[in-house]
């Protein structure tokens, strides 16, 4: 909310605007005249402010921010009157001359681009102050080191005030948090300057209007903003009153103590809060050794409390809400919920599409009726026969019974022979052999159509199942977005504070994923001071209270990604040997860790040998790895792989078995998924378990969406798993492998994997490709 001040005519700035609650004026036709009076009053009050008995440059600074125009002219008149009334003819003439110089400069340079910049008001006000104050002292020879230092301080105060007032008068709303803070600081500064201007306005020679208003403002802010807001406001208002009175540090202590102590009870009833405020105010006042001010300060307290009781509560709440520091809203979580709802809606649409299409695809044409075969043959042969009416009209029932008897023989044999008909029918039918051949041709066509229909139906079903799988992926994403986990603002503040202590200005994001894992992102243009610390990970972990680790390729020049470290770690060893006489192995194995702290170990055995088998295993491992790294659940990733393999071109893309192990490195929970894979052996707690597979390789199952064999286990530290291709171990002969695993010391997984492959060569020779992966669970050091 803004108050327009007439005559503030510079193009970049609106016709002057002061933020509420300094003035709550209606935006009507009369607002122009009211704004002109406000500009006159502000100039008059600001020009009367004292700093330790000397004229403050606030009026000159405000006029520089106002610029030219009717509002600026009235502000000039107000400043001149204020300076003459408060400081006499001699000093008032100097300051009024500076104001005239400021106004005329703005008028004659109104078309120059520099006038529209942020640096024009402080520059022109500082120049006018130098020409009218310092130059006069130079001409009169009254300069001294103390005077020069004092004038330099006033010069700096003049430029800074003009900069802040210009920011306050601009019509643009702040677009950043820092701009909002600067606008609020400028508002408080203008309020303090106005209070300093009326500080010397005394009632009954003892009661200061400025201090009474300061007490009232402090009561409002402490009662609505709490202890921290009350202490800050008390310190600022107290310093302003002390500077204006020139009496040393007094009111800053009294006001800060009253605001701090009473703010602790701001949530209680108004009477109890005012009692605490008055007690803290009076006790702090009587601890200051200036008894001549106690009577006036006590009267100012009574006046401030009385005004607070008279002011409507709605106004108090509005003023307090405006001046209190703002908290961040829940826009981030609201956006997450909105996106989650959108993704969930898309997932529901895909699921509906799957259901509708599946129902339509299941309504296939019935081509299994043998009667249609006989009808088609009769249409081609019997229609030219002279006995057509005899067989199909007069003896239709007899012919139908003969065809029913023949049908049973066709179903048993798959084809029709002339001997299948009764003798009297063979003797009578003149085209029996031709009719038999046509029926057999129709049977072959029917079998071909059925196979094509089954293949087409299977492919359609696979495609529609992929819609359901895709809907499940989107549903999981929606649940993750809508999870209860989210940003941790307190941790972000602690992290930013620590980074500043080492000279790094950065934006930080600290949040937990849907799995509960903490994720930290630090964005800065200059991360070198942090990365050069030898133990920066330990220091960041201590700051957030969570042990952190860095994923692969997480550090860049302007960004750093850190994740909560998993309590468990794994060591993996791989050994392989290709089939004798082959140049490449058809087996392919890999392992990696996802962002959610899940270890994935994949082994694929391409069917056959050589390049064909290698192509199949490479394609299978690559596709499955992409799914898992993108966040798709292992079970769903395996189903998607099976659907893709069902639609493959068998000549260009071979089949391959799949062995997948996924382990949560936070909990130790492990799942083993198998499509046509060899057994897996797990040694845990002194026991050796064999995990078998009953399913076929992906793409060989006739049932669409067939789930793989899935086995769940909890692996404790020290557990060892051996995953091998079928060239290493078969389901029947594994005594040698059991002995090897029982006798191994499990100290080095690469050595263990190599021992398994060498032992398999001794048992079977190199008659097939051999690959073994050994995985050991350990506690992270």
XYZ file of C-alpha atoms in Angstrom:
781
model
C 0.000 0.000 0.000
C 1.415 3.409 -0.961
C 0.544 7.080 -0.440
C 0.989 9.250 -3.503
C 2.820 12.555 -3.059
C 1.935 15.074 -5.716
C 4.614 16.720 -7.773
C 7.138 13.907 -7.693
C 7.345 14.067 -11.484
C 10.477 12.152 -12.478
C 9.639 9.473 -15.055
C 11.277 6.506 -13.356
C 9.623 7.221 -10.027
C 5.897 7.428 -9.457
C 4.462 10.761 -8.239
C 5.986 9.941 -4.858
C 4.851 7.180 -2.603
C 5.339 6.496 1.050
C 4.520 3.033 2.335
C 1.771 2.538 4.823
C 1.389 2.935 7.792
C 3.146 6.335 7.729
C -0.023 7.645 6.144
C -3.237 5.817 5.273
C -4.706 8.138 2.644
C -7.516 7.400 0.186
C -6.606 7.170 -3.502
C -9.173 9.738 -4.723
C -9.183 13.054 -6.599
C -8.414 14.911 -3.371
C -5.338 12.740 -2.806
C -3.301 15.113 -4.989
C -3.818 18.000 -2.587
C -3.409 15.786 0.433
C -0.136 14.494 -1.052
C 1.114 18.050 -1.523
C 0.364 18.816 2.124
C 2.151 15.596 3.161
C 5.261 16.585 1.177
C 5.203 20.035 2.852
C 4.754 18.497 6.324
C 7.516 15.932 5.835
C 9.933 18.611 4.649
C 9.034 20.816 7.620
C 9.401 18.056 10.244
C 12.575 16.510 8.833
C 14.331 19.890 8.625
C 13.830 20.533 12.352
C 15.723 17.377 13.435
C 18.819 17.869 15.615
C 21.876 15.681 16.017
C 23.703 16.628 19.225
C 22.503 20.236 18.848
C 23.466 20.576 15.174
C 21.016 20.646 12.239
C 20.502 17.217 10.682
C 20.589 17.013 6.843
C 17.389 14.940 6.606
C 15.275 17.702 5.052
C 17.856 18.334 2.329
C 18.128 14.579 1.637
C 14.355 14.161 1.379
C 14.090 17.105 -1.024
C 16.767 15.508 -3.251
C 14.693 12.337 -3.391
C 11.488 14.295 -4.175
C 13.009 16.043 -7.206
C 11.187 18.791 -9.107
C 7.479 19.475 -9.524
C 4.735 20.856 -7.280
C 5.382 18.308 -4.530
C 9.094 19.109 -4.605
C 8.344 22.862 -4.503
C 6.147 22.484 -1.423
C 8.761 20.260 0.175
C 11.323 23.046 -0.501
C 9.082 25.591 1.227
C 8.609 23.247 4.208
C 12.351 22.610 4.519
C 13.184 26.332 4.360
C 10.601 27.207 7.021
C 11.795 24.361 9.241
C 15.450 25.359 9.017
C 14.709 29.049 9.749
C 12.378 28.195 12.655
C 14.669 25.642 14.271
C 18.156 27.098 13.698
C 17.782 30.815 13.168
C 18.545 33.106 10.282
C 22.276 32.443 9.786
C 22.262 28.658 9.815
C 18.796 28.508 8.261
C 19.974 30.618 5.340
C 22.820 28.188 4.605
C 20.570 25.156 4.702
C 17.765 26.852 2.763
C 20.293 27.825 0.085
C 21.323 24.181 -0.177
C 17.679 23.186 -0.620
C 17.171 25.776 -3.370
C 20.307 24.572 -5.131
C 19.047 20.977 -4.945
C 15.626 21.853 -6.338
C 16.989 24.010 -9.190
C 19.511 21.344 -10.169
C 16.725 18.756 -10.440
C 14.612 21.150 -12.512
C 17.287 22.190 -15.025
C 18.685 18.653 -15.395
C 15.271 16.974 -15.568
C 15.908 15.578 -19.063
C 19.377 14.202 -18.285
C 19.540 10.382 -17.849
C 21.602 10.665 -14.669
C 18.671 12.300 -12.873
C 16.697 9.074 -13.246
C 19.336 6.834 -11.623
C 19.552 5.705 -7.992
C 22.768 7.645 -7.450
C 21.437 11.080 -8.359
C 19.703 11.943 -5.008
C 22.730 11.118 -2.810
C 25.120 12.850 -5.233
C 23.147 16.108 -5.545
C 22.331 16.297 -1.816
C 25.976 15.705 -0.856
C 27.156 18.353 -3.363
C 24.636 20.903 -2.063
C 25.671 20.180 1.537
C 29.345 20.682 0.687
C 28.712 23.956 -1.158
C 26.505 25.488 1.547
C 28.149 24.204 4.753
C 31.772 23.195 4.271
C 32.607 25.991 1.812
C 31.209 28.549 4.240
C 33.463 27.233 6.997
C 36.428 27.374 4.621
C 35.702 31.014 3.754
C 35.344 32.034 7.387
C 38.487 30.144 8.430
C 36.724 28.286 11.189
C 37.857 24.787 10.228
C 39.422 22.328 12.638
C 40.076 18.574 12.621
C 37.096 17.962 14.880
C 34.847 20.097 12.693
C 36.009 18.401 9.486
C 35.372 14.957 11.004
C 31.946 16.033 12.150
C 31.055 17.523 8.775
C 32.273 14.358 7.025
C 29.942 12.291 9.205
C 27.045 14.603 8.405
C 27.929 14.441 4.697
C 27.834 10.638 4.759
C 24.538 10.732 6.664
C 23.080 13.119 4.083
C 23.992 10.894 1.109
C 22.811 7.703 2.810
C 19.512 9.321 3.837
C 18.883 10.521 0.282
C 19.541 7.033 -1.075
C 17.125 5.455 1.419
C 14.410 8.078 0.889
C 14.692 7.633 -2.893
C 14.209 3.873 -2.481
C 11.119 4.570 -0.371
C 9.582 6.960 -2.898
C 9.921 4.668 -5.892
C 6.680 3.151 -7.154
C 8.120 -0.282 -8.052
C 7.368 -3.037 -5.600
C 10.443 -4.920 -4.319
C 11.127 -8.035 -6.398
C 13.624 -9.762 -4.095
C 13.947 -10.474 -0.382
C 16.931 -8.120 -0.074
C 14.988 -5.339 -1.800
C 12.100 -5.881 0.627
C 14.494 -5.654 3.594
C 16.021 -2.431 2.223
C 12.545 -0.937 1.768
C 11.613 -1.791 5.380
C 14.886 -0.343 6.680
C 14.229 2.880 4.769
C 10.729 3.030 6.278
C 12.031 2.630 9.824
C 14.763 5.182 9.159
C 12.261 7.765 7.897
C 10.080 7.102 10.940
C 13.064 7.617 13.256
C 13.978 10.863 11.466
C 10.423 12.165 11.871
C 10.496 11.344 15.573
C 13.807 13.171 15.891
C 12.187 16.149 14.195
C 9.406 16.400 16.801
C 11.634 15.382 19.705
C 12.248 18.994 20.745
C 8.539 19.803 20.626
C 7.860 19.959 24.376
C 4.625 20.058 26.339
C 4.768 21.760 29.763
C 8.535 22.165 29.172
C 9.208 18.533 30.134
C 7.172 16.133 27.975
C 8.615 15.439 24.492
C 6.120 14.660 21.741
C 8.764 12.660 19.834
C 9.607 10.468 22.814
C 5.932 9.922 23.624
C 5.319 8.763 20.046
C 8.408 6.527 20.284
C 6.978 4.875 23.408
C 3.658 4.303 21.611
C 5.370 2.779 18.555
C 7.514 0.574 20.806
C 4.430 -0.717 22.649
C 2.799 -1.612 19.316
C 5.833 -3.363 17.878
C 6.741 -5.259 21.023
C 3.138 -6.351 21.545
C 2.749 -7.663 18.005
C 6.255 -8.793 17.100
C 7.575 -10.324 20.306
C 10.834 -9.936 22.219
C 13.245 -9.780 19.283
C 11.190 -7.230 17.375
C 10.656 -5.195 20.576
C 14.355 -5.147 21.466
C 15.362 -4.128 17.919
C 12.723 -1.400 17.720
C 13.610 -0.154 21.217
C 17.282 0.108 20.362
C 16.646 1.983 17.088
C 14.096 4.391 18.567
C 16.230 4.915 21.685
C 19.329 5.761 19.657
C 17.304 8.238 17.589
C 16.015 9.961 20.733
C 19.473 10.008 22.349
C 21.080 11.499 19.245
C 18.345 14.120 18.962
C 18.590 15.084 22.656
C 22.385 14.943 22.830
C 22.127 13.618 26.389
C 24.249 10.487 26.006
C 23.055 6.896 26.011
C 19.835 6.797 28.001
C 16.687 6.084 26.078
C 18.321 3.368 23.952
C 18.850 1.339 27.141
C 15.373 2.064 28.537
C 13.521 1.362 25.319
C 15.516 -1.788 24.485
C 14.989 -3.227 27.992
C 11.259 -2.470 27.930
C 10.813 -3.950 24.439
C 12.830 -7.070 25.227
C 11.190 -7.939 28.550
C 7.616 -7.071 27.623
C 7.893 -8.862 24.277
C 8.136 -12.164 26.148
C 4.512 -11.654 27.277
C 3.042 -10.294 24.015
C 0.655 -13.265 23.712
C -0.986 -12.539 27.084
C -3.854 -10.163 27.790
C -3.368 -6.510 26.933
C -3.508 -5.325 30.548
C -0.882 -7.813 31.761
C 1.392 -6.979 28.803
C 1.154 -3.233 29.484
C 1.903 -3.831 33.158
C 5.107 -5.714 32.295
C 6.092 -3.013 29.797
C 5.583 -0.206 32.307
C 7.486 -2.068 35.021
C 10.449 -2.786 32.755
C 10.438 0.790 31.448
C 10.392 2.396 34.918
C 12.974 0.032 36.420
C 15.386 0.674 33.545
C 14.675 4.402 33.786
C 15.511 4.588 37.503
C 18.757 2.692 36.930
C 20.033 5.549 34.719
C 21.706 8.365 36.758
C 19.820 11.245 35.109
C 17.069 12.174 37.564
C 16.116 15.390 35.733
C 14.623 13.330 32.847
C 12.682 10.836 34.933
C 9.563 12.975 35.415
C 9.229 13.738 31.711
C 10.007 10.145 30.689
C 7.409 8.869 33.169
C 4.805 11.242 31.750
C 5.715 10.085 28.222
C 5.104 6.496 29.337
C 1.654 7.408 30.654
C 0.832 9.269 27.435
C 2.040 6.370 25.246
C 0.084 3.741 27.223
C -3.043 5.876 27.135
C -2.806 6.379 23.383
C -2.297 2.620 22.912
C -5.493 1.897 24.858
C -7.450 4.402 22.759
C -6.190 3.223 19.359
C -8.488 0.603 17.726
C -7.137 -2.933 17.933
C -7.458 -3.449 14.172
C -5.130 -0.529 13.535
C -2.592 -1.888 16.028
C -2.650 -5.303 14.356
C -2.299 -3.737 10.882
C 0.656 -1.603 11.908
C 2.360 -4.503 13.672
C 1.869 -6.830 10.700
C 3.395 -4.242 8.373
C 6.518 -3.609 10.442
C 7.202 -7.190 11.563
C 9.755 -9.224 9.605
C 8.140 -11.543 7.080
C 8.424 -15.313 7.179
C 8.685 -17.485 4.125
C 5.423 -18.985 2.940
C 4.668 -22.528 1.878
C 4.923 -21.851 -1.842
C 7.447 -24.632 -2.401
C 5.294 -27.292 -0.747
C 2.186 -25.926 -2.455
C 3.901 -26.190 -5.831
C 4.944 -29.772 -5.048
C 1.367 -30.709 -4.177
C 0.078 -29.025 -7.336
C 2.569 -30.862 -9.567
C 1.832 -34.120 -7.706
C -1.867 -33.707 -8.472
C -1.126 -33.002 -12.147
C 1.138 -36.042 -12.466
C -1.406 -38.169 -10.614
C -4.089 -37.042 -13.047
C -1.943 -38.035 -16.037
C -1.283 -41.426 -14.406
C -5.024 -41.963 -13.908
C -5.651 -41.067 -17.566
C -3.102 -43.648 -18.746
C -4.622 -46.275 -16.465
C -8.088 -45.549 -17.865
C -6.683 -45.786 -21.392
C -5.165 -49.176 -20.541
C -8.440 -50.475 -19.091
C -10.519 -49.314 -22.051
C -8.081 -50.562 -24.688
C -7.651 -53.930 -22.955
C -11.407 -54.521 -22.947
C -11.653 -53.626 -26.618
C -8.687 -55.823 -27.537
C -10.112 -58.845 -25.704
C -13.234 -58.861 -27.902
C -11.605 -60.837 -30.722
C -13.478 -62.464 -33.610
C -14.375 -66.119 -33.068
C -12.787 -68.046 -35.934
C -12.636 -71.448 -34.219
C -16.011 -72.792 -35.502
C -15.360 -75.695 -37.918
C -18.832 -75.237 -39.424
C -17.529 -72.121 -41.131
C -14.853 -74.248 -42.801
C -17.510 -76.567 -44.261
C -19.634 -73.592 -45.361
C -16.716 -71.987 -47.227
C -15.853 -75.294 -48.932
C -19.494 -75.828 -49.951
C -19.634 -72.312 -51.411
C -16.643 -73.112 -53.619
C -17.413 -76.757 -54.610
C -21.044 -77.731 -54.017
C -22.511 -74.668 -55.678
C -21.526 -76.156 -59.099
C -22.745 -79.666 -58.265
C -25.996 -81.037 -59.692
C -26.685 -82.770 -56.362
C -26.578 -79.559 -54.347
C -30.327 -79.578 -53.620
C -30.220 -83.260 -52.756
C -27.398 -82.910 -50.161
C -28.044 -79.476 -48.632
C -31.853 -79.183 -48.896
C -33.736 -82.463 -48.973
C -31.131 -84.385 -46.916
C -29.770 -81.406 -44.982
C -30.152 -83.094 -41.564
C -28.321 -86.221 -42.761
C -25.505 -84.084 -44.227
C -25.244 -82.112 -40.976
C -24.825 -85.323 -38.946
C -22.128 -86.542 -41.339
C -20.245 -83.230 -40.937
C -20.480 -83.433 -37.151
C -18.959 -86.918 -37.212
C -16.177 -85.713 -39.530
C -15.474 -82.767 -37.219
C -14.350 -85.062 -34.410
C -11.862 -86.768 -36.751
C -10.579 -83.371 -37.965
C -10.003 -82.195 -34.392
C -8.110 -85.405 -33.573
C -6.012 -85.517 -36.764
C -5.883 -81.891 -37.882
C -6.888 -82.648 -41.478
C -9.680 -84.340 -43.468
C -9.430 -87.590 -45.479
C -11.992 -88.995 -47.940
C -12.154 -92.150 -45.823
C -13.598 -90.094 -42.967
C -16.958 -89.940 -44.761
C -19.348 -92.927 -44.662
C -19.324 -95.228 -47.756
C -22.775 -94.245 -49.003
C -21.764 -90.555 -48.908
C -18.518 -91.282 -50.791
C -20.456 -93.159 -53.454
C -23.000 -90.396 -53.880
C -20.640 -87.326 -53.793
C -19.185 -86.723 -57.281
C -16.670 -84.019 -56.064
C -15.513 -85.694 -52.844
C -11.760 -85.371 -53.434
C -12.059 -81.743 -54.511
C -14.277 -81.000 -51.514
C -11.751 -82.682 -49.180
C -8.843 -80.638 -50.554
C -10.793 -77.384 -50.211
C -11.693 -78.239 -46.591
C -8.024 -78.967 -45.785
C -7.034 -75.675 -47.411
C -9.587 -73.812 -45.294
C -8.269 -75.615 -42.188
C -4.750 -74.440 -42.970
C -5.963 -70.888 -43.527
C -7.907 -71.025 -40.271
C -4.817 -72.236 -38.363
C -2.742 -69.471 -39.953
C -5.358 -66.827 -39.062
C -5.490 -68.108 -35.497
C -1.710 -67.893 -35.124
C -1.679 -64.397 -36.568
C -4.567 -63.390 -34.344
C -2.819 -64.771 -31.273
C 0.408 -62.960 -32.155
C -1.448 -59.726 -32.834
C -3.433 -60.099 -29.624
C -0.260 -60.740 -27.627
C 1.448 -57.666 -29.094
C -1.606 -55.544 -28.405
C -1.735 -56.783 -24.848
C 1.943 -55.974 -24.356
C 1.388 -52.454 -25.655
C -1.600 -51.868 -23.414
C 0.330 -53.288 -20.444
C 2.999 -50.693 -21.089
C 0.366 -48.010 -20.592
C -0.383 -49.538 -17.185
C 3.325 -49.678 -16.345
C 3.769 -46.074 -17.404
C 0.793 -45.120 -15.234
C 2.489 -46.865 -12.311
C 5.706 -44.900 -12.920
C 3.788 -41.613 -12.894
C 1.881 -42.681 -9.783
C 5.160 -43.306 -7.966
C 6.447 -39.895 -9.050
C 3.231 -38.283 -7.812
C 3.564 -39.988 -4.435
C 7.155 -38.829 -4.147
C 6.191 -35.238 -4.895
C 3.339 -35.389 -2.397
C 5.399 -37.038 0.344
C 5.532 -35.567 3.841
C 9.245 -34.869 3.493
C 10.374 -31.496 2.239
C 12.704 -28.578 2.813
C 14.423 -27.970 6.163
C 14.607 -24.139 6.517
C 16.485 -24.261 9.832
C 19.195 -26.503 8.383
C 19.462 -24.204 5.363
C 19.998 -21.180 7.632
C 22.687 -22.976 9.637
C 24.448 -24.031 6.427
C 24.356 -20.519 4.916
C 25.664 -19.058 8.193
C 28.606 -21.485 8.224
C 29.424 -20.781 4.574
C 29.572 -17.077 5.307
C 32.116 -17.678 8.080
C 34.537 -19.058 5.473
C 33.830 -16.322 2.930
C 31.368 -18.157 0.653
C 28.123 -16.430 -0.311
C 25.827 -19.157 -1.562
C 22.260 -20.312 -1.971
C 21.590 -23.603 -0.203
C 18.791 -26.145 -0.490
C 18.435 -28.793 2.221
C 15.558 -31.259 1.919
C 14.661 -34.908 2.334
C 13.590 -37.144 -0.520
C 10.555 -39.417 -0.351
C 12.794 -42.161 1.070
C 13.863 -39.853 3.907
C 17.418 -39.311 2.648
C 18.840 -35.829 3.203
C 19.957 -33.998 0.072
C 22.049 -30.803 0.089
C 22.691 -28.492 -2.859
C 25.052 -25.502 -2.596
C 25.057 -22.986 -5.455
C 27.686 -20.254 -5.535
C 29.893 -18.517 -8.066
C 32.929 -19.040 -5.860
C 33.141 -22.391 -4.075
C 36.923 -22.612 -3.947
C 37.308 -21.476 -0.284
C 35.026 -24.366 0.721
C 36.500 -27.044 -1.536
C 40.063 -26.137 -0.539
C 39.368 -27.126 3.070
C 40.781 -30.642 3.609
C 37.936 -31.657 5.906
C 35.062 -29.657 4.446
C 32.767 -32.709 4.343
C 33.251 -33.259 8.080
C 32.597 -29.590 8.816
C 29.426 -29.540 6.721
C 28.294 -32.774 8.371
C 28.832 -31.245 11.812
C 26.877 -28.139 10.766
C 23.833 -30.164 9.661
C 24.153 -32.933 12.246
C 24.114 -35.603 9.509
C 27.024 -37.454 7.982
C 27.364 -36.408 4.342
C 28.999 -37.925 1.291
C 29.547 -36.766 -2.272
C 28.143 -38.742 -5.200
C 30.130 -39.180 -8.379
C 30.465 -36.086 -10.595
C 28.682 -33.931 -8.003
C 31.180 -31.046 -7.771
C 31.189 -28.255 -10.346
C 32.614 -24.761 -10.334
C 29.303 -23.236 -9.304
C 27.407 -26.069 -7.611
C 27.980 -28.846 -5.075
C 25.666 -31.799 -4.399
C 25.916 -33.725 -1.131
C 23.877 -36.663 0.143
C 23.329 -38.238 3.517
C 25.923 -40.987 3.848
C 24.648 -44.556 4.018
C 25.551 -46.521 7.159
C 26.362 -49.577 5.020
C 28.922 -50.022 2.262
C 29.663 -52.827 -0.192
C 32.712 -54.196 -1.941
C 32.162 -55.840 -5.329
C 34.464 -58.075 -7.316
C 33.945 -59.262 -10.916
C 35.676 -62.048 -12.802
C 34.832 -63.417 -16.261
C 36.097 -65.809 -18.908
C 34.786 -66.126 -22.452
C 33.977 -69.407 -24.137
C 36.864 -71.208 -25.764
C 37.208 -70.199 -29.383
C 35.137 -66.994 -29.055
C 36.480 -63.458 -29.309
C 33.847 -61.824 -27.087
C 31.846 -62.941 -24.078
C 28.068 -63.066 -24.192
C 27.863 -62.194 -20.484
C 27.652 -58.623 -19.255
C 27.745 -57.473 -15.630
C 27.726 -54.088 -13.914
C 26.966 -52.449 -10.564
C 26.179 -48.896 -9.463
C 24.592 -46.886 -6.652
C 21.508 -44.727 -7.172
C 20.802 -41.331 -5.601
C 18.412 -42.867 -3.076
C 21.195 -45.022 -1.558
C 20.389 -48.276 -3.345
C 23.076 -50.629 -4.678
C 22.166 -52.317 -7.973
C 24.088 -55.337 -9.304
C 23.098 -56.610 -12.782
C 24.268 -59.722 -14.606
C 22.905 -60.714 -18.026
C 23.756 -63.867 -19.966
C 23.037 -63.559 -23.670
C 21.653 -66.716 -25.212
C 24.062 -68.359 -27.577
C 27.628 -67.147 -27.884
C 29.749 -64.555 -29.635
C 28.539 -61.234 -31.012
C 24.840 -62.183 -30.991
C 24.860 -63.091 -27.317
C 26.920 -59.991 -26.457
C 24.469 -57.702 -28.260
C 21.554 -59.173 -26.339
C 23.198 -58.866 -22.919
C 24.555 -55.359 -23.584
C 21.109 -54.099 -24.677
C 19.421 -55.736 -21.704
C 21.865 -54.347 -19.112
C 21.818 -50.863 -20.649
C 18.031 -50.665 -20.723
C 17.647 -51.923 -17.157
C 20.327 -49.552 -15.862
C 18.561 -46.554 -17.420
C 15.299 -47.502 -15.733
C 16.897 -47.989 -12.314
C 18.981 -44.798 -12.415
C 15.909 -42.777 -13.360
C 14.123 -43.892 -10.188
C 11.850 -46.654 -11.511
C 11.301 -49.380 -8.912
C 13.229 -52.617 -9.604
C 10.113 -54.798 -9.943
C 8.504 -52.392 -12.403
C 11.771 -51.972 -14.318
C 11.944 -55.752 -14.814
C 8.329 -55.828 -16.067
C 9.088 -53.027 -18.531
C 12.131 -54.942 -19.718
C 10.031 -58.068 -20.278
C 7.440 -56.075 -22.244
C 10.152 -54.579 -24.445
C 11.655 -57.998 -25.094
C 8.260 -59.412 -26.057
C 8.098 -56.814 -28.828
C 11.688 -57.336 -29.953
C 12.812 -58.526 -33.368
C 14.312 -61.912 -32.532
C 16.650 -61.824 -35.535
C 18.243 -58.482 -34.614
C 17.938 -58.509 -30.828
C 18.699 -61.743 -29.018
C 17.319 -63.039 -25.764
C 19.248 -62.727 -22.501
C 18.714 -63.827 -18.922
C 18.670 -61.183 -16.186
C 19.923 -61.375 -12.608
C 19.299 -58.225 -10.545
C 20.212 -57.548 -6.917
C 18.996 -54.325 -5.283
C 20.048 -53.497 -1.719
C 19.070 -50.554 0.495
C 22.327 -49.309 2.022
C 20.439 -47.643 4.885
C 18.524 -50.694 6.112
C 20.294 -53.705 4.598
C 17.079 -54.941 2.928
C 17.917 -56.721 -0.334
C 15.732 -57.974 -3.190
C 16.830 -60.456 -5.843
C 14.995 -60.463 -9.200
C 15.542 -63.248 -11.738
C 14.455 -63.836 -15.323
C 15.820 -67.219 -16.423
C 18.999 -66.692 -14.364
C 21.256 -69.188 -12.652
C 21.013 -69.673 -8.859
C 22.464 -67.080 -6.489
C 24.280 -68.062 -3.303
C 24.119 -65.905 -0.159
C 26.245 -66.544 2.920
C 24.864 -64.730 5.967
C 25.340 -65.482 9.642
C 27.171 -68.732 8.956
C 24.342 -70.140 6.795
C 24.524 -70.592 3.017
C 21.290 -70.047 1.087
C 20.580 -70.906 -2.527
C 18.150 -68.650 -4.424
C 16.656 -70.491 -7.416
C 14.821 -69.221 -10.485
C 11.797 -70.774 -12.198
C 10.912 -68.139 -14.789
C 12.139 -67.880 -18.374
C 14.331 -65.169 -19.829
C 12.519 -61.892 -20.593
C 10.652 -62.077 -23.874
C 10.137 -65.845 -23.723
C 7.160 -65.724 -21.358
C 3.893 -65.975 -23.281
C 2.086 -64.032 -20.566
C 2.397 -60.268 -20.946
C 3.657 -58.380 -17.924
C 4.934 -61.562 -16.318
C 6.735 -60.649 -13.115
C 10.178 -62.140 -12.454
C 11.073 -64.423 -9.564
C 11.528 -62.165 -6.566
C 13.221 -63.073 -3.289
C 13.680 -60.804 -0.282
C 16.416 -60.992 2.349
C 17.943 -58.854 5.099
C 21.718 -58.742 4.701
C 23.730 -57.942 7.809
C 27.309 -56.629 7.737
C 29.596 -59.494 6.758
C 27.075 -61.133 4.392
C 28.388 -62.289 1.012
C 26.409 -62.890 -2.187
C 27.728 -64.619 -5.326
C 25.844 -63.977 -8.577
C 27.006 -66.072 -11.538
C 25.978 -66.932 -15.078
C 24.813 -70.433 -16.016
C 28.264 -71.237 -17.402
C 29.589 -71.116 -13.842
C 26.949 -73.005 -11.908
C 23.952 -75.165 -12.708
C 21.066 -76.026 -10.455
C 22.105 -79.643 -10.122
C 25.880 -79.741 -9.588
C 27.057 -77.129 -7.056
C 28.803 -79.037 -4.263
C 32.186 -77.608 -5.320
C 30.811 -74.057 -5.090
C 29.325 -74.648 -1.656
C 32.682 -75.923 -0.388
C 34.522 -72.977 -1.897
C 32.158 -70.416 -0.293
C 32.262 -72.156 3.066
C 36.091 -72.225 3.118
C 36.712 -68.688 1.763
C 37.808 -65.946 4.174
C 35.695 -63.251 2.401
C 38.437 -60.666 2.713
C 38.697 -59.709 -0.963
C 35.710 -59.938 -3.292
C 37.794 -59.704 -6.454
C 39.818 -62.713 -5.299
C 36.631 -64.589 -4.411
C 35.049 -63.925 -7.826
C 38.239 -65.082 -9.563
C 38.370 -68.251 -7.436
C 34.780 -69.078 -8.416
C 35.520 -68.738 -12.147
C 38.771 -70.766 -11.956
C 37.017 -73.536 -10.008
C 34.214 -73.595 -12.606
C 36.784 -73.993 -15.399
C 38.259 -76.966 -13.590
C 34.786 -78.495 -13.233
C 33.319 -77.815 -16.688
C 36.096 -76.497 -18.877
C 35.545 -73.429 -21.044
C 32.431 -74.741 -22.731
C 30.457 -71.564 -22.080
C 30.933 -67.928 -21.143
C 31.565 -67.534 -17.412
C 31.008 -64.482 -15.211
C 30.838 -64.197 -11.424
C 30.142 -61.183 -9.195
C 30.928 -61.330 -5.478
C 29.284 -58.757 -3.184
C 30.112 -58.218 0.499
C 28.154 -55.993 2.911
C 30.254 -53.897 5.303
C 29.814 -51.075 7.784
C 30.874 -47.707 6.350
C 34.136 -46.636 7.916
